[in-house]
Structures are given as structure tokens and as C-alpha cells.
Amino acid sequence: SLLVGLRPDQATGGVVALAGAFGKPFAVAPCCTFADDFPDRRLAEGRPVRTYEDMVSWLKEQQAGAEATYLSFHGKNLVVYVPTDASATEVVDQARPAEAAGPNPA
């Protein structure tokens, strides 16, 4: 089992914290940073989390083995996740960035 958050907004950090508290892997596709709502979030180097790229880095720092890749839909499609096994990693790694994915099948 794992915890999943698809654009969970202010709950993004909570999804990751809950996964860590229960020793579960997670997958989150963050949308926004909400830097003003979470001024205490810091990257490992000490900088505050202000940009989307900072948020992705911060999420990856929250659990050992976390990685990032793209899901095959349009919009904010980057997912930060902890693989549960090799087959799960294979499936996720095949995803392409939205701009390369083309139109969604009907």
C-alpha cells in the first residue's frame, strides 16, 4: 500500500509526512508551492521552499529513495514518488512529459 496525492495543494506535505509516519511509500503530483502558507519549509541546504522546483526538491528530500518523473497527462504532471518495487518503477519511468505525450486518447 502507499499514499497518493494528486494535486493535493496545502495537503501535499501532509501526504508525505503521513507516509513517513506509517513507513509507507508515497506518490504526489504537486501543483502549487504555497510558500506563504508554509514559511518554515526549508531545503536541506537551508534555503526556503519558494518555487515549484524547490517544492519538488523538498518533497524528494522527505523520504530516502524518492524520485521524480512525469505522468502522461497534460498540465502539472510531475510526480514525486518512492518506488515500491522494480515493476512499479518500470511503469512510472515510461511516462513522458505532457508536452511530449500528445493528445489524450478519447
Coordinates of N, CA and C in Angstrom, one line a residue:
S1 N 0.8 -1.2 0.0 CA 0.0 0.0 0.0 C 0.9 1.2 0.0
L2 N 0.3 2.3 -0.4 CA 1.0 3.6 -0.5 C 0.0 4.8 -0.4
L3 N 0.5 5.9 -0.1 CA -0.3 7.1 -0.1 C -0.1 7.9 -1.4
V4 N -1.2 8.4 -1.9 CA -1.2 9.1 -3.2 C -1.9 10.5 -3.0
G5 N -1.3 11.5 -3.6 CA -1.9 12.8 -3.6 C -1.8 13.4 -5.0
L6 N -2.9 13.6 -5.6 CA -2.9 14.2 -7.0 C -3.3 15.7 -6.8
R7 N -2.3 16.5 -6.9 CA -2.5 18.0 -6.7 C -3.2 18.3 -5.4
P8 N -2.6 17.8 -4.3 CA -3.3 18.0 -3.0 C -3.2 19.3 -2.4
D9 N -2.6 20.3 -3.1 CA -2.5 21.7 -2.6 C -1.8 21.7 -1.3
Q10 N -2.4 22.4 -0.3 CA -1.8 22.6 1.0 C -1.5 21.2 1.8
A11 N -2.2 20.2 1.3 CA -2.0 18.9 2.0 C -0.8 18.1 1.4
T12 N -0.1 18.6 0.5 CA 1.0 17.9 -0.2 C 2.0 17.4 0.9
G13 N 2.5 18.3 1.7 CA 3.4 17.9 2.8 C 2.8 17.0 3.8
G14 N 1.6 17.1 4.0 CA 0.9 16.1 4.9 C 0.8 14.7 4.4
V15 N 0.6 14.6 3.1 CA 0.6 13.2 2.5 C 2.0 12.6 2.7
V16 N 3.0 13.4 2.5 CA 4.4 12.8 2.6 C 4.7 12.5 4.1
A17 N 4.3 13.4 5.0 CA 4.6 13.2 6.4 C 3.8 12.0 6.9
L18 N 2.6 11.8 6.5 CA 1.8 10.6 6.9 C 2.4 9.3 6.4
A19 N 2.9 9.4 5.1 CA 3.6 8.2 4.6 C 4.8 7.9 5.4
G20 N 5.6 8.9 5.8 CA 6.8 8.7 6.6 C 6.4 8.1 8.0
A21 N 5.4 8.7 8.6 CA 4.9 8.2 9.9 C 4.5 6.8 10.0
F22 N 3.9 6.3 8.8 CA 3.5 4.9 8.8 C 4.5 4.0 8.0
G23 N 5.6 4.6 7.6 CA 6.6 3.8 6.9 C 6.1 3.3 5.5
K24 N 5.3 4.1 4.9 CA 4.7 3.7 3.6 C 5.3 4.6 2.5
P25 N 5.4 4.0 1.3 CA 5.8 4.9 0.1 C 4.7 5.8 -0.2
F26 N 5.1 6.8 -1.0 CA 4.1 7.8 -1.5 C 4.3 8.2 -2.9
A27 N 3.2 8.8 -3.5 CA 3.3 9.4 -4.8 C 2.5 10.7 -4.7
V28 N 3.1 11.8 -5.0 CA 2.4 13.1 -5.0 C 2.7 13.8 -6.3
A29 N 1.7 14.4 -6.9 CA 1.8 15.3 -8.1 C 1.5 16.7 -7.6
P30 N 2.5 17.4 -7.1 CA 2.2 18.7 -6.6 C 1.8 19.7 -7.7
C31 N 1.0 20.7 -7.3 CA 0.5 21.7 -8.3 C 1.1 23.1 -7.9
C32 N 1.0 23.4 -6.6 CA 1.4 24.8 -6.2 C 2.3 24.6 -5.0
T33 N 3.1 25.7 -4.8 CA 4.1 25.7 -3.7 C 3.5 26.1 -2.3
F34 N 2.6 27.1 -2.4 CA 2.0 27.7 -1.1 C 3.1 28.1 -0.2
A35 N 4.1 28.8 -0.7 CA 5.3 29.2 0.1 C 4.9 30.1 1.3
D36 N 3.9 31.0 1.1 CA 3.5 31.9 2.1 C 2.7 31.2 3.3
D37 N 2.1 30.0 2.9 CA 1.4 29.2 3.9 C 2.3 28.4 4.7
F38 N 3.5 28.1 4.2 CA 4.5 27.2 4.9 C 5.9 27.9 4.9
P39 N 6.0 29.0 5.6 CA 7.3 29.7 5.5 C 8.5 28.9 6.2
D40 N 8.1 27.9 7.0 CA 9.2 27.1 7.7 C 9.8 26.0 6.8
R41 N 9.2 25.7 5.7 CA 9.8 24.7 4.8 C 11.1 25.1 4.3
R42 N 12.1 24.3 4.5 CA 13.5 24.6 4.0 C 14.0 23.4 3.3
L43 N 14.8 23.7 2.3 CA 15.6 22.7 1.6 C 16.7 22.2 2.5
A44 N 17.3 21.1 2.2 CA 18.4 20.6 3.0 C 19.6 21.6 3.2
E45 N 19.7 22.4 2.1 CA 20.8 23.4 2.1 C 20.4 24.6 2.9
G46 N 19.2 24.7 3.4 CA 18.8 25.8 4.3 C 17.9 26.9 3.6
R47 N 17.8 26.9 2.3 CA 17.0 27.9 1.6 C 15.5 27.6 1.8
P48 N 14.7 28.6 1.8 CA 13.3 28.4 1.9 C 12.7 27.8 0.6
V49 N 11.6 27.1 0.7 CA 10.9 26.5 -0.4 C 10.0 27.6 -1.0
R50 N 10.4 28.2 -2.2 CA 9.7 29.3 -2.7 C 9.1 29.0 -4.1
T51 N 9.8 28.1 -4.9 CA 9.4 27.9 -6.3 C 8.9 26.4 -6.4
Y52 N 8.3 26.2 -7.6 CA 7.8 24.8 -7.9 C 9.0 23.8 -7.8
E53 N 10.1 24.2 -8.4 CA 11.3 23.4 -8.5 C 11.8 23.1 -7.0
D54 N 11.7 24.2 -6.2 CA 12.1 24.0 -4.8 C 11.2 22.9 -4.1
M55 N 9.9 23.0 -4.4 CA 8.9 22.1 -3.8 C 9.2 20.7 -4.2
V56 N 9.5 20.5 -5.5 CA 9.8 19.1 -5.9 C 11.1 18.6 -5.2
S57 N 12.1 19.5 -5.1 CA 13.3 19.1 -4.4 C 13.0 18.8 -2.9
W58 N 12.2 19.6 -2.3 CA 11.9 19.4 -0.9 C 11.2 18.1 -0.7
L59 N 10.2 17.8 -1.6 CA 9.5 16.5 -1.5 C 10.4 15.3 -1.6
K60 N 11.3 15.4 -2.6 CA 12.3 14.3 -2.7 C 13.2 14.1 -1.5
E61 N 13.4 15.2 -0.8 CA 14.3 15.1 0.4 C 13.6 14.5 1.6
Q62 N 12.3 14.4 1.5 CA 11.5 14.0 2.7 C 11.5 12.5 3.0
Q63 N 11.9 11.7 2.0 CA 12.0 10.2 2.2 C 13.1 9.7 1.3
A64 N 13.9 8.9 1.9 CA 15.0 8.2 1.2 C 14.5 7.5 0.0
G65 N 15.2 7.6 -1.1 CA 14.8 6.8 -2.3 C 13.8 7.5 -3.2
A66 N 13.3 8.7 -2.8 CA 12.2 9.4 -3.6 C 12.8 9.8 -4.9
E67 N 12.0 9.7 -5.9 CA 12.4 10.1 -7.3 C 11.3 11.0 -7.9
A68 N 11.6 11.5 -9.1 CA 10.6 12.3 -9.8 C 10.6 11.9 -11.2
T69 N 9.4 11.9 -11.8 CA 9.2 11.6 -13.3 C 7.9 12.3 -13.7
Y70 N 7.5 12.1 -14.9 CA 6.3 12.7 -15.5 C 5.2 11.6 -15.7
L71 N 4.0 12.0 -15.5 CA 2.8 11.2 -15.8 C 2.3 11.6 -17.2
S72 N 1.6 10.7 -17.9 CA 1.2 11.0 -19.2 C -0.2 11.7 -19.3
F73 N -0.3 12.9 -18.8 CA -1.5 13.7 -19.0 C -1.0 15.2 -19.0
H74 N -1.8 16.0 -19.5 CA -1.5 17.4 -19.7 C -1.6 18.2 -18.4
G75 N -0.8 19.3 -18.3 CA -0.9 20.1 -17.1 C 0.3 19.8 -16.2
K76 N 0.2 20.1 -14.9 CA 1.3 19.8 -13.9 C 1.3 18.3 -13.7
N77 N 2.2 17.6 -14.4 CA 2.2 16.2 -14.5 C 3.4 15.5 -13.9
L78 N 4.2 16.3 -13.1 CA 5.4 15.7 -12.5 C 5.0 15.1 -11.2
V79 N 5.4 13.9 -11.0 CA 5.1 13.1 -9.8 C 6.4 12.8 -9.0
V80 N 6.3 13.0 -7.7 CA 7.4 12.6 -6.8 C 6.9 11.4 -6.1
Y81 N 7.8 10.3 -6.1 CA 7.3 9.0 -5.6 C 8.4 8.2 -5.0
V82 N 8.1 7.3 -4.2 CA 9.0 6.3 -3.7 C 8.6 4.9 -4.3
P83 N 9.4 4.3 -5.2 CA 9.1 3.1 -5.8 C 8.8 2.0 -4.8
T84 N 7.8 1.2 -5.0 CA 7.5 0.1 -4.1 C 8.2 -1.2 -4.5
D85 N 8.5 -1.4 -5.8 CA 9.3 -2.5 -6.3 C 9.8 -2.2 -7.7
A86 N 10.5 -3.1 -8.3 CA 11.1 -2.8 -9.6 C 10.1 -2.6 -10.7
S87 N 9.0 -3.4 -10.6 CA 8.0 -3.4 -11.7 C 7.2 -2.0 -11.7
A88 N 7.0 -1.5 -10.5 CA 6.3 -0.2 -10.4 C 7.2 0.9 -10.9
T89 N 8.5 0.8 -10.7 CA 9.5 1.8 -11.2 C 9.5 1.8 -12.7
E90 N 9.4 0.6 -13.3 CA 9.4 0.4 -14.8 C 8.2 1.1 -15.4
V91 N 7.1 0.9 -14.8 CA 5.8 1.6 -15.4 C 5.9 3.1 -15.3
V92 N 6.3 3.6 -14.1 CA 6.4 5.1 -14.0 C 7.4 5.7 -14.9
D93 N 8.6 5.0 -15.0 CA 9.7 5.6 -15.8 C 9.3 5.6 -17.3
Q94 N 8.3 4.9 -17.7 CA 7.9 5.0 -19.1 C 7.1 6.2 -19.5
A95 N 6.6 6.9 -18.5 CA 5.8 8.1 -18.7 C 6.6 9.2 -19.3
R96 N 5.9 10.1 -20.1 CA 6.6 11.2 -20.8 C 6.1 12.5 -20.3
P97 N 6.9 13.6 -20.4 CA 6.4 14.9 -20.1 C 5.1 15.2 -20.9
A98 N 4.2 16.0 -20.4 CA 3.0 16.4 -21.0 C 3.2 16.9 -22.4
E99 N 4.2 17.7 -22.6 CA 4.4 18.3 -24.0 C 4.8 17.2 -25.0
A100 N 5.3 16.1 -24.5 CA 5.6 15.0 -25.5 C 4.6 13.9 -25.5
A101 N 3.6 14.0 -24.7 CA 2.6 12.9 -24.6 C 1.6 13.0 -25.7
G102 N 1.4 14.1 -26.3 CA 0.4 14.2 -27.3 C -1.0 14.3 -26.8
P103 N -2.1 14.2 -27.6 CA -3.4 14.3 -27.1 C -3.8 13.1 -26.3
N104 N -4.7 13.3 -25.4 CA -5.2 12.2 -24.6 C -6.2 11.4 -25.4
P105 N -6.1 10.0 -25.3 CA -7.0 9.2 -26.1 C -8.4 9.4 -25.6
A106 N -9.4 9.3 -26.5 CA -10.8 9.5 -26.1 C -11.4 8.2 -25.7

